[in-house]
Amino acid sequence: MKIRKLILAIALIVMGVCSAQAQCKFKNTAFKSGEFLTYNLYFNWKFVWVKVGNASMSTVESRYHGKSAYRSSLITRTSESADKFFSMRDTLLCYNTTELEPLYFRKGARESDRYTVDEAFYSYPNGKVHVKQHRQKKDGTHVWKTHTPEACTFDMISIFLRARSFNPEGWKKGNRISFPITDGVKIINAVLEYKGKTTIKADNGHKYRCLQLSYIERENHKEKEIVRFFVTDDENHVPVRLDMFLKFGSAKAFLVGAKGVKGKMTSQVK
């Protein structure tokens, strides 16, 4: 048992999941301001994958409360033809310090006639983590909660920005990293699991050698995979494909274009 705990502690340190006593900082090696990624969005309709819209992910250097920060967003939009059956208008936004500390997160989700908003406001008084969370429910009512977790806490976008700078050298399939993550007005346990390497063909016609990272949420002793990222096996770790496991079914996003990427995408294969 002591050996298992020691291995877990080492893994958490190596992978950058910090304790609340330390500053929740991490060196960005994967992206630069001005990166803009575009995707085609597909939905599984009666066992057939149908193109239903598009998605985009961007990161720029901005300001948050007067200080330099990264502003990153993920936007998904179904087309007018797909809206007749099911409309999806999701916008995920986050601000992180230039050292990848989470500052703010917002998710606005419109799925058919259902619209909800989740927010998380992060601060670090005296080296402690403080998270204020807000949820606007589909009926328009508002709920606020405050948490002071013992470990650095993330949201879906900020943990992915950090994961892009992980060094996968020496990783083995099945490696898992646990961390707290915001969910509405709760903080739950989540996991990033390394699924190994594979080759993915993007919608730009190119193939890429990719790392697979599975984002899993754990609640009430149950696990649920939310998103699986396929990122380029190079220093950029650009998402080439995203598999999204939604309440109403499954969706996929395939890379169409990548502008403002930090380095050469050496993972491209013939």
Coordinates of N, CA and C in Angstrom, one line a residue, residues 56-60 62 64 70-75 90-96 103-109 118-122 155-158 161 182:
S56 N -14.9 25.1 -33.2 CA -13.7 25.8 -33.2 C -13.1 26.0 -31.8
M57 N -11.8 26.0 -31.8 CA -11.1 26.2 -30.5 C -10.0 27.2 -30.7
S58 N -10.0 28.3 -29.9 CA -9.0 29.3 -30.0 C -8.4 29.7 -28.7
T59 N -7.1 30.2 -28.8 CA -6.4 30.6 -27.6 C -5.7 31.9 -27.9
V60 N -5.9 32.9 -27.2 CA -5.2 34.2 -27.4 C -4.7 34.8 -26.0
S62 N -4.7 37.6 -23.5 CA -5.7 38.7 -23.2 C -5.4 39.3 -21.8
Y64 N -7.1 39.7 -17.8 CA -8.2 39.3 -16.8 C -7.9 40.1 -15.5
Y70 N -4.3 33.9 -20.6 CA -4.7 33.2 -21.8 C -6.2 33.1 -21.8
R71 N -6.8 33.4 -22.9 CA -8.3 33.3 -23.1 C -8.5 32.2 -24.1
S72 N -9.1 31.1 -23.7 CA -9.4 30.0 -24.6 C -10.8 29.6 -24.6
S73 N -11.3 29.3 -25.8 CA -12.7 29.0 -26.0 C -12.9 27.8 -26.9
L74 N -13.9 27.0 -26.7 CA -14.4 25.9 -27.5 C -15.8 26.1 -27.8
I75 N -16.2 26.3 -29.1 CA -17.5 26.6 -29.5 C -18.0 25.5 -30.5
D90 N -23.1 25.3 -27.9 CA -22.3 25.2 -26.7 C -21.1 26.2 -26.8
T91 N -20.9 27.0 -25.8 CA -19.7 27.8 -25.8 C -19.0 27.6 -24.4
L92 N -17.8 27.1 -24.5 CA -16.9 27.0 -23.3 C -15.8 28.0 -23.3
L93 N -15.6 28.7 -22.2 CA -14.7 29.8 -22.2 C -13.9 29.7 -20.9
C94 N -12.6 29.9 -21.0 CA -11.8 30.0 -19.7 C -10.7 31.0 -19.8
Y95 N -10.3 31.6 -18.7 CA -9.1 32.4 -18.6 C -8.1 31.7 -17.6
N96 N -6.9 31.6 -18.1 CA -5.8 31.0 -17.2 C -4.7 32.1 -17.2
L103 N -8.4 30.8 -13.8 CA -8.9 32.0 -13.2 C -10.4 32.1 -13.3
Y104 N -10.9 31.7 -14.5 CA -12.4 31.8 -14.7 C -12.8 30.8 -15.8
F105 N -14.0 30.2 -15.6 CA -14.6 29.3 -16.6 C -16.1 29.5 -16.7
R106 N -16.5 29.4 -18.0 CA -17.9 29.6 -18.2 C -18.3 28.6 -19.3
K107 N -19.4 27.9 -19.1 CA -20.0 27.0 -20.1 C -21.5 27.4 -20.3
G108 N -21.8 27.9 -21.5 CA -23.2 28.2 -21.8 C -23.6 27.1 -22.8
A109 N -24.6 26.3 -22.4 CA -25.1 25.2 -23.2 C -26.5 25.3 -23.6
D118 N -22.9 27.5 -16.5 CA -22.1 27.2 -15.4 C -20.9 28.1 -15.4
E119 N -20.5 28.6 -14.2 CA -19.4 29.5 -14.1 C -18.5 29.0 -12.9
A120 N -17.2 29.3 -13.0 CA -16.3 29.0 -11.8 C -15.3 30.2 -11.8
F121 N -15.2 30.8 -10.6 CA -14.3 31.9 -10.3 C -13.2 31.4 -9.4
Y122 N -11.9 31.4 -9.8 CA -10.8 30.9 -9.0 C -10.0 32.0 -8.4
D155 N -11.2 23.0 -14.6 CA -12.4 22.8 -15.4 C -12.0 22.1 -16.7
M156 N -13.0 21.7 -17.6 CA -12.7 20.9 -18.7 C -11.7 21.6 -19.7
I157 N -11.7 22.9 -19.8 CA -10.8 23.6 -20.7 C -9.4 23.8 -20.1
S158 N -9.4 24.2 -18.8 CA -8.1 24.5 -18.2 C -7.2 23.2 -18.0
L161 N -5.7 22.5 -21.4 CA -4.6 23.3 -21.7 C -3.3 22.8 -21.0
T182 N -14.5 21.2 -11.6 CA -15.8 21.9 -11.3 C -16.9 21.2 -12.2

